[in-house]
mmCIF file of C-alpha atoms in Angstrom:
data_model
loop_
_atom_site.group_PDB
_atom_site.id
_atom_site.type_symbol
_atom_site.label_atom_id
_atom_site.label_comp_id
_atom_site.label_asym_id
_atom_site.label_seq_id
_atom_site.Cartn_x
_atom_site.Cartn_y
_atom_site.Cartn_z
ATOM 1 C CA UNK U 1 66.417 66.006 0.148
ATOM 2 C CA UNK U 2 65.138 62.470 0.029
ATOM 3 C CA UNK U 3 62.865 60.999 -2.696
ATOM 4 C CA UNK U 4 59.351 59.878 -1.541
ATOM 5 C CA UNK U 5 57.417 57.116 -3.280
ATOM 6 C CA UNK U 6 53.873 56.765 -2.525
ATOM 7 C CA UNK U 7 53.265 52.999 -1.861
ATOM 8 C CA UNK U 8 50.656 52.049 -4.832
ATOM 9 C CA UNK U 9 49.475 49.314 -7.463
ATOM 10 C CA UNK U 10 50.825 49.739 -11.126
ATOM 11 C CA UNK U 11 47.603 49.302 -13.937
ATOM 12 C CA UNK U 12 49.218 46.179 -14.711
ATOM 13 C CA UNK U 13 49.457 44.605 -11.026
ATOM 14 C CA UNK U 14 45.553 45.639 -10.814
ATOM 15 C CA UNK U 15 44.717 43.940 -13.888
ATOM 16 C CA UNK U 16 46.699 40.719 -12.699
ATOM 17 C CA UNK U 17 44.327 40.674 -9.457
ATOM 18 C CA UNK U 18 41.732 40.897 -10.934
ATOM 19 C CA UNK U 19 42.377 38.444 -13.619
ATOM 20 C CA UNK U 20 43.069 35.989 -10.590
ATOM 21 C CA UNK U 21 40.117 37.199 -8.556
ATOM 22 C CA UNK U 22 37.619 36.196 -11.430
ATOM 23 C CA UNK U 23 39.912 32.829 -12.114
ATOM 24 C CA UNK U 24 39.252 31.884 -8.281
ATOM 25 C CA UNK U 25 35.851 33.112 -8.382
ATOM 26 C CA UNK U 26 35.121 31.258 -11.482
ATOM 27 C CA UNK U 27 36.709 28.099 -9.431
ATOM 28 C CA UNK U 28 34.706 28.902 -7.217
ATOM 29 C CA UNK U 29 31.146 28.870 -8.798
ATOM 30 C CA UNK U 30 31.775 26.058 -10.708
ATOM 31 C CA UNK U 31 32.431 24.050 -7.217
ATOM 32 C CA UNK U 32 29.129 25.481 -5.692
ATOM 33 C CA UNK U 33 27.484 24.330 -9.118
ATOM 34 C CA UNK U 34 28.849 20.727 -8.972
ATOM 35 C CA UNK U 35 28.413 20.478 -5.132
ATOM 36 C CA UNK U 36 24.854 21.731 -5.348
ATOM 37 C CA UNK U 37 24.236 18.769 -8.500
ATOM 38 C CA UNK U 38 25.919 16.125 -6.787
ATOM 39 C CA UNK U 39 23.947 16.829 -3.690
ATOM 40 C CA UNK U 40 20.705 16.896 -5.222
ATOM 41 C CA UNK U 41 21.326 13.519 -7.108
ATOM 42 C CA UNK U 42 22.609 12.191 -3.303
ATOM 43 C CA UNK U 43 19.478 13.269 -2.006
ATOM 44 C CA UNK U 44 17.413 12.116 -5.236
ATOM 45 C CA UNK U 45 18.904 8.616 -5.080
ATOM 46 C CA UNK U 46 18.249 8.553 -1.039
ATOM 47 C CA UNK U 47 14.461 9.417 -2.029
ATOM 48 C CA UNK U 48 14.496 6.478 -5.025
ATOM 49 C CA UNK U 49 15.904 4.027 -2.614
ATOM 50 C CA UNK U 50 13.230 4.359 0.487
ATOM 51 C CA UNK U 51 10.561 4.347 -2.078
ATOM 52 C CA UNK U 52 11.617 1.242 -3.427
ATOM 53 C CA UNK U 53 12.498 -0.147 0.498
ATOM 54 C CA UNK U 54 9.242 0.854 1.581
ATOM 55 C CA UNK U 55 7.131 -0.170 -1.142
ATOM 56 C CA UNK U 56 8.633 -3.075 -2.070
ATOM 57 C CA UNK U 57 8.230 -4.094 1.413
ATOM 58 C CA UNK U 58 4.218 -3.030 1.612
ATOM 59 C CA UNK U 59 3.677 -4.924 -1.687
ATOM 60 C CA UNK U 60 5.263 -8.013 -1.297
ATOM 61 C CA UNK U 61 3.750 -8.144 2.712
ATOM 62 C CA UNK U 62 0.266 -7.441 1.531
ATOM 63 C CA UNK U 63 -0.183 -8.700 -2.165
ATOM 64 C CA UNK U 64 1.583 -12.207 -2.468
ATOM 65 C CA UNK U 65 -0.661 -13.293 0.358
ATOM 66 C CA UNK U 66 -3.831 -12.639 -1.536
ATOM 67 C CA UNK U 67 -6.577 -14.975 -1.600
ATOM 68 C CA UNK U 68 -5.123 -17.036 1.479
ATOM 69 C CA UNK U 69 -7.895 -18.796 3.007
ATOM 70 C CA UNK U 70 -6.432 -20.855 5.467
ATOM 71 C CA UNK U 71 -8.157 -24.269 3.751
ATOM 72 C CA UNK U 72 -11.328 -23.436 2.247
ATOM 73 C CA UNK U 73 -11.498 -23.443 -1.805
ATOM 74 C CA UNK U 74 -12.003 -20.276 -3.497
ATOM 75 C CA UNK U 75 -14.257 -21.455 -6.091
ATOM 76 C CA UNK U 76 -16.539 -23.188 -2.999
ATOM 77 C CA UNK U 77 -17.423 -20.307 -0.661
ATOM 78 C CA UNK U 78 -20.547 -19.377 -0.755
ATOM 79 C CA UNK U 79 -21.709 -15.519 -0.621
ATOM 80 C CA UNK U 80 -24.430 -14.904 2.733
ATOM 81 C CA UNK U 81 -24.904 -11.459 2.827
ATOM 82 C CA UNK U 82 -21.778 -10.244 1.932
ATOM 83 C CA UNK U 83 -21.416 -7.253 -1.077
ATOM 84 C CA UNK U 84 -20.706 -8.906 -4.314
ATOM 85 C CA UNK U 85 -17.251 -6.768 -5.089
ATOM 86 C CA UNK U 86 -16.103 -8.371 -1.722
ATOM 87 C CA UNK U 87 -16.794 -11.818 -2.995
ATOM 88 C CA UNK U 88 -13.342 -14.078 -3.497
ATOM 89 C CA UNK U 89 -12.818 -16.329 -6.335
ATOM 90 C CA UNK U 90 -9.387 -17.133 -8.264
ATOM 91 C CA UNK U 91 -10.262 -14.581 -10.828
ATOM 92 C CA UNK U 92 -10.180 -11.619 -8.437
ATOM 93 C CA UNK U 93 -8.555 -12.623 -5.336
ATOM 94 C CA UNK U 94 -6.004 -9.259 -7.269
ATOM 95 C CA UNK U 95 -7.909 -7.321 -9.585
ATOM 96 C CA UNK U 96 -6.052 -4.743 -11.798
ATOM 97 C CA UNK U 97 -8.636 -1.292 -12.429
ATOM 98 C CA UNK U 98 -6.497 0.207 -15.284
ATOM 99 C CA UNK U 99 -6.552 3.928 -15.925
ATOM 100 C CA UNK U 100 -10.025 5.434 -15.989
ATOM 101 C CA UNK U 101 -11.679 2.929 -14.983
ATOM 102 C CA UNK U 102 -15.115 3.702 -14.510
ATOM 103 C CA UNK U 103 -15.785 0.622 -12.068
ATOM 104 C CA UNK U 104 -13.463 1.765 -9.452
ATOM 105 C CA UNK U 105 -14.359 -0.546 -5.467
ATOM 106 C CA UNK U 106 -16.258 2.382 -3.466
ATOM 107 C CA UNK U 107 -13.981 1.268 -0.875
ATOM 108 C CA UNK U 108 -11.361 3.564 -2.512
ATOM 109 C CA UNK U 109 -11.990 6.543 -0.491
ATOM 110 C CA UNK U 110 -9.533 8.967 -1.937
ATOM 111 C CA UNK U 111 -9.196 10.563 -5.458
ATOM 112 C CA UNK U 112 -7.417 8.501 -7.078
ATOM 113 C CA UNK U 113 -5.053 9.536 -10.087
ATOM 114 C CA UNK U 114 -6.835 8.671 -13.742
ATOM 115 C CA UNK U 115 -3.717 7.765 -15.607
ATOM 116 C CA UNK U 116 -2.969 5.422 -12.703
ATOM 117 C CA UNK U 117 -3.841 1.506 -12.129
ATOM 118 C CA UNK U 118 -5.555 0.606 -8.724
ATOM 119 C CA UNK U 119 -4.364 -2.899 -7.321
ATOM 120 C CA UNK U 120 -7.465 -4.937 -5.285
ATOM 121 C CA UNK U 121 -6.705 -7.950 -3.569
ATOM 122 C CA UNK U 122 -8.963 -9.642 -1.200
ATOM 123 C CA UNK U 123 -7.894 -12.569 1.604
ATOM 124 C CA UNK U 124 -8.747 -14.154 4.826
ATOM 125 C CA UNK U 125 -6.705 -12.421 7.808
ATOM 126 C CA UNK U 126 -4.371 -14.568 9.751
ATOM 127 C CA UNK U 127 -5.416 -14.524 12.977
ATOM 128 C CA UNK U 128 -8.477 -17.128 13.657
ATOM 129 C CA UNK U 129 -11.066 -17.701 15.882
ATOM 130 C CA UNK U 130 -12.633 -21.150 16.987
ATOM 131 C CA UNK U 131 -16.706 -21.865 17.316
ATOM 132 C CA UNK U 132 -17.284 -22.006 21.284
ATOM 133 C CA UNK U 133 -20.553 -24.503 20.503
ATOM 134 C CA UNK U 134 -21.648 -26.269 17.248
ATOM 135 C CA UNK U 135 -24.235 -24.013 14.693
ATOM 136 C CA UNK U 136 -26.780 -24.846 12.055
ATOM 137 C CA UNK U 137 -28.637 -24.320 9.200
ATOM 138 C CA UNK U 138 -30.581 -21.448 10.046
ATOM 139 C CA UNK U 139 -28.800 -20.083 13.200
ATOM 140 C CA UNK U 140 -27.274 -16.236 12.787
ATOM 141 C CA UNK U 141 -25.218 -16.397 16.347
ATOM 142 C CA UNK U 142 -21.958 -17.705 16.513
ATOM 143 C CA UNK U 143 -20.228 -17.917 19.803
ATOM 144 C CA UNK U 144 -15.889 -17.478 19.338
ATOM 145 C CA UNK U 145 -13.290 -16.822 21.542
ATOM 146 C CA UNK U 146 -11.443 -13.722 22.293
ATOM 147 C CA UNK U 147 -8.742 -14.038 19.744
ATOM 148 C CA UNK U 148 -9.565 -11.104 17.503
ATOM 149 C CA UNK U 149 -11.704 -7.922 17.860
ATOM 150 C CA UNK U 150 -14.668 -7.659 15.880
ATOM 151 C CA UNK U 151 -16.909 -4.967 14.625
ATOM 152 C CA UNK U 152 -20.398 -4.678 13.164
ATOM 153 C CA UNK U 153 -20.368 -4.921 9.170
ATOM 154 C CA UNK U 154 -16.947 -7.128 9.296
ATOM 155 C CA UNK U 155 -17.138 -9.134 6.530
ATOM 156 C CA UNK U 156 -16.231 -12.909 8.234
ATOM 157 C CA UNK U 157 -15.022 -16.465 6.383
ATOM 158 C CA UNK U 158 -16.566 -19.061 8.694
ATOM 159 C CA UNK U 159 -15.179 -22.986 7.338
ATOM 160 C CA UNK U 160 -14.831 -26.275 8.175
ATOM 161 C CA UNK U 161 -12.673 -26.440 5.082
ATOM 162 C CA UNK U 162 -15.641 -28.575 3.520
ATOM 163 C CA UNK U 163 -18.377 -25.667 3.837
ATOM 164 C CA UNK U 164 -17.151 -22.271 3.900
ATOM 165 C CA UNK U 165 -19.391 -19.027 3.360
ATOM 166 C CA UNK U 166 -18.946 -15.341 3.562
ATOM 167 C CA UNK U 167 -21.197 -13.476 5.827
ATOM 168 C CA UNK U 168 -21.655 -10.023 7.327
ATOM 169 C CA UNK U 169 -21.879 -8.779 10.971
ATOM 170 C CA UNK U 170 -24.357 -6.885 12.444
ATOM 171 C CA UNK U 171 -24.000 -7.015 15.740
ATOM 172 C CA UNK U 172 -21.219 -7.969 18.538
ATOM 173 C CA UNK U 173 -21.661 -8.681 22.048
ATOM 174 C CA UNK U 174 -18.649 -8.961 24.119
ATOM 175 C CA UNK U 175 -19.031 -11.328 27.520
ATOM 176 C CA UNK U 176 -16.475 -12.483 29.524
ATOM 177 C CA UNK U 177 -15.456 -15.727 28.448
ATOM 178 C CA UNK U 178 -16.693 -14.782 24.048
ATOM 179 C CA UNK U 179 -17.866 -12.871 21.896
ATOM 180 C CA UNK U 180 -21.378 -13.393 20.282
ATOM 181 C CA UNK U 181 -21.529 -12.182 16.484
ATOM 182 C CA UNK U 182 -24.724 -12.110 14.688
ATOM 183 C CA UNK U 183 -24.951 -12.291 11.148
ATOM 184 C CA UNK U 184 -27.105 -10.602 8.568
ATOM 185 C CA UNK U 185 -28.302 -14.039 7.264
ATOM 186 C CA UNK U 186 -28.846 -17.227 8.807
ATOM 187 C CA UNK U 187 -26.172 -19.793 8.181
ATOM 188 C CA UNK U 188 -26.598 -22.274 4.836
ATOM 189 C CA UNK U 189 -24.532 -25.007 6.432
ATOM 190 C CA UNK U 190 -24.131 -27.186 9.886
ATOM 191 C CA UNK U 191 -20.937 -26.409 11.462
ATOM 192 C CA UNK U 192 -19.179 -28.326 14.075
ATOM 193 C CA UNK U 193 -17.112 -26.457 16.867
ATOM 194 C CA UNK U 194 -13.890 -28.746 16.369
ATOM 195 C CA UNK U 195 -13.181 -27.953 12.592
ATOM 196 C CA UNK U 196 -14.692 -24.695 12.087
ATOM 197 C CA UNK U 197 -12.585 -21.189 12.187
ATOM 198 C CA UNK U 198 -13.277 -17.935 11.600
ATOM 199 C CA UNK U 199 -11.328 -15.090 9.820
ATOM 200 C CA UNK U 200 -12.024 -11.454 9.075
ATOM 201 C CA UNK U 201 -12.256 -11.231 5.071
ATOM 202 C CA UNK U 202 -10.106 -8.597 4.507
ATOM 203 C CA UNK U 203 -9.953 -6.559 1.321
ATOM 204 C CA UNK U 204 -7.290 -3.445 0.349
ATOM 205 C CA UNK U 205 -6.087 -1.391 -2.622
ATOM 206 C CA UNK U 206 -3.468 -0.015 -3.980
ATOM 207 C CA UNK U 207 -3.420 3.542 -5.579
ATOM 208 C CA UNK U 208 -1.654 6.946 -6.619
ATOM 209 C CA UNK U 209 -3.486 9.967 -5.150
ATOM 210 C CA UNK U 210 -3.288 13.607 -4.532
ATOM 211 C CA UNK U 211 -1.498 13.888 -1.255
ATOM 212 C CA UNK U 212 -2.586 17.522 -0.760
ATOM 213 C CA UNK U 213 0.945 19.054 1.040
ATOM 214 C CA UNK U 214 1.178 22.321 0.408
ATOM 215 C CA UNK U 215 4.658 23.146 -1.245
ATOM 216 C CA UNK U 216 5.863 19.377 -1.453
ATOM 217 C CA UNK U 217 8.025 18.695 -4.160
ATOM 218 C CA UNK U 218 6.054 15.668 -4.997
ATOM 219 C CA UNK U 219 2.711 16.563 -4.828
ATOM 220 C CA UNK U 220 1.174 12.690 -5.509
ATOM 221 C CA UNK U 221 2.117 9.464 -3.359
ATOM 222 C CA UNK U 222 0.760 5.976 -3.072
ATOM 223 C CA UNK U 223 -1.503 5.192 -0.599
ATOM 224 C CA UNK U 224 -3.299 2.329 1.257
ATOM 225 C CA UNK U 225 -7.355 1.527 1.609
ATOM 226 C CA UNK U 226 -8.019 -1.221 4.078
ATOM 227 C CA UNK U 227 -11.225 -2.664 5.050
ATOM 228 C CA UNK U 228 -13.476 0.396 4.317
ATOM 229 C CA UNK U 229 -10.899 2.712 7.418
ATOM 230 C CA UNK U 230 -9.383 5.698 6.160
ATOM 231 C CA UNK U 231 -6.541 6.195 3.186
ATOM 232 C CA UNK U 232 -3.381 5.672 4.430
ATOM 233 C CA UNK U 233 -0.263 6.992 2.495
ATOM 234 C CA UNK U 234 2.300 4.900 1.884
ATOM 235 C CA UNK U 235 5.251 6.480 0.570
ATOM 236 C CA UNK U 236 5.517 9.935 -1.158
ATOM 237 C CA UNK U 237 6.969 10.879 -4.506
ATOM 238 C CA UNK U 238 5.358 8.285 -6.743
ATOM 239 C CA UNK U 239 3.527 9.973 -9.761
ATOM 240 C CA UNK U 240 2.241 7.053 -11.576
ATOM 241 C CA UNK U 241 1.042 3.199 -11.035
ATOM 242 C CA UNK U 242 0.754 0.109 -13.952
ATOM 243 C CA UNK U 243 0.161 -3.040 -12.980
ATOM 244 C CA UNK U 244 0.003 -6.241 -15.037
ATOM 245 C CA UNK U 245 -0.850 -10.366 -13.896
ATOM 246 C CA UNK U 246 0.647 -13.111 -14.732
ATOM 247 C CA UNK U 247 0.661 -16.442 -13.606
ATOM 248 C CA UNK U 248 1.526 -16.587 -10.061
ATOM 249 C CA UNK U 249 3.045 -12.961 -10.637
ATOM 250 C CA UNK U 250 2.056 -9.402 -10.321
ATOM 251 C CA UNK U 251 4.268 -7.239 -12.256
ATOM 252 C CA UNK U 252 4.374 -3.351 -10.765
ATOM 253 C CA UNK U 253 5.942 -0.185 -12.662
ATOM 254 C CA UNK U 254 6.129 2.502 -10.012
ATOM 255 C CA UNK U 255 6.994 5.936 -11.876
ATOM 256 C CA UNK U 256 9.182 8.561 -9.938
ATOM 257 C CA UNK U 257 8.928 12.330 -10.483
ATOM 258 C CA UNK U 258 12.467 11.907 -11.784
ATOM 259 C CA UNK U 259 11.170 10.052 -14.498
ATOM 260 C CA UNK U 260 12.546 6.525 -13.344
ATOM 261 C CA UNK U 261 10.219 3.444 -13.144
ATOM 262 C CA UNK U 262 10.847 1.408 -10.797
ATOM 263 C CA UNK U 263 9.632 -2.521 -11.465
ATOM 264 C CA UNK U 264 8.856 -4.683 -8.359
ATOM 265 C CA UNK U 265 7.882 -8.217 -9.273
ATOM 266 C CA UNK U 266 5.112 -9.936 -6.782
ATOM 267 C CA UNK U 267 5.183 -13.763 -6.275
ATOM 268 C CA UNK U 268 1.508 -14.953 -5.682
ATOM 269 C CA UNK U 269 1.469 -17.905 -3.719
ATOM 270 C CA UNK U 270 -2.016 -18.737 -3.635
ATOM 271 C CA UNK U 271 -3.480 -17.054 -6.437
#
């Protein structure tokens, strides 16, 4: 008669799989561990570098432009009917509202974050228009071409780059060959149709807000006011703004829910 066997694991040969199991499941853990680190910090430093792309970008397009005024003087414009925290000089062409500041622009039209600066700056736009006839002392209608569109209460720079003044629009007509703007006030100085050109005044801030996403993982970002039009957010995942001036430079500390500051340095051409 032959022997059977029945075909089984010894104790020992168990407890050798299993040692091995937990040794490769160990491995195993500790791989999904690192992976899962390594791809958050991936992702973290991806996030880090577009906010610094993006703002640096926005800052440096908007901010070391401020107080261009294609020739007139800063100190020599002359305020006709414009608000007075609109008005341009060299002193606040960028002003700095530090944290809890109680004299916040009303232009800011979110709620901004209290342990965060707000950056103002203030410039003539760009584009210009050109006086279709020659105005007065005392006239409120200026005739321009059809370079840029204009709104009622645009805040306009009309100069000569002798005279210059600030004034308000209250009214637009659109014709065919111009556009008619009429001004809250009547002009203070004689202005000749082949010097004189007219910008929108333009006037922005900078500022760390709420953004209001429900379940973001960075529930603050920086965002954009422009010309009294709605907030516009910038770039999310910013918890925290300082600013500081100094000459010809606006230095920028952008804190990152991370912890990291960021600095981004602002050359200010005309200011």
């Amino acid at each position: 008669m032959k022997n059977q066997y029945n075909a089984a694991f010894t104790l020992i040969e168990l407890l050798i799989a299993i040692s091995i199991s937990f040794i490769v499941l160990g491995t195993t853990i500790m791989y999904l561990v690192f992976y899962q680190k390594n791809n958050h910090d991936l992702h973290q430093q991806q996030v880090n570098a577009n906010i610094l792309t993006i703002s640096n970008y926005v800052f440096n397009n908007e901010l070391s432009s401020a107080a261009y005024t294609f020739c007139a003087n800063t100190n020599n414009i002359i305020n006709n009917g414009v608000d007075d925290t609109d008005i341009l000089t060299s002193n606040n062409a960028i002003q700095i509202f530090h944290a809890n500041a109680n004299n916040v622009p009303n232009f800011v039209s979110k709620q901004h974050d209290s342990e965060s600066d707000i950056i103002v700056w203030r410039k003539a736009g760009s584009l210009l228009s050109h006086l279709n006839q020659n105005v007065n002392i005392g006239d409120n209608t200026l005739s321009v071409n059809k370079i840029i569109n204009y709104n009622e209460n645009n805040n306009i720079l009309l100069s000569d780059c002798q005279n210059s003044e600030l004034l308000k629009v209250s009214q637009v007509k659109n014709h065919t060959n111009d556009i008619v703007l009429i001004t809250t006030k009547a002009l203070k100085n004689n202005y000749d149709q082949q010097h004189s050109m007219i910008a929108k005044w333009q006037f922005a801030a900078f500022y760390i807000a709420d953004n209001n996403k429900d379940g973001s993982l960075y529930p603050k970002s920086l965002y954009y006011d422009r010309d009294n039009s709605k907030a516009q957010e910038v770039v999310n995942g910013i918890k925290k703004l300082t600013a500081s001036k100094q000459k010809h430079k606006l230095i920028i500390h952008l804190t990152l829910y991370n912890n990291q500051t960021i600095p981004i340095i602002i050359n200010l051409w005309n200011v």
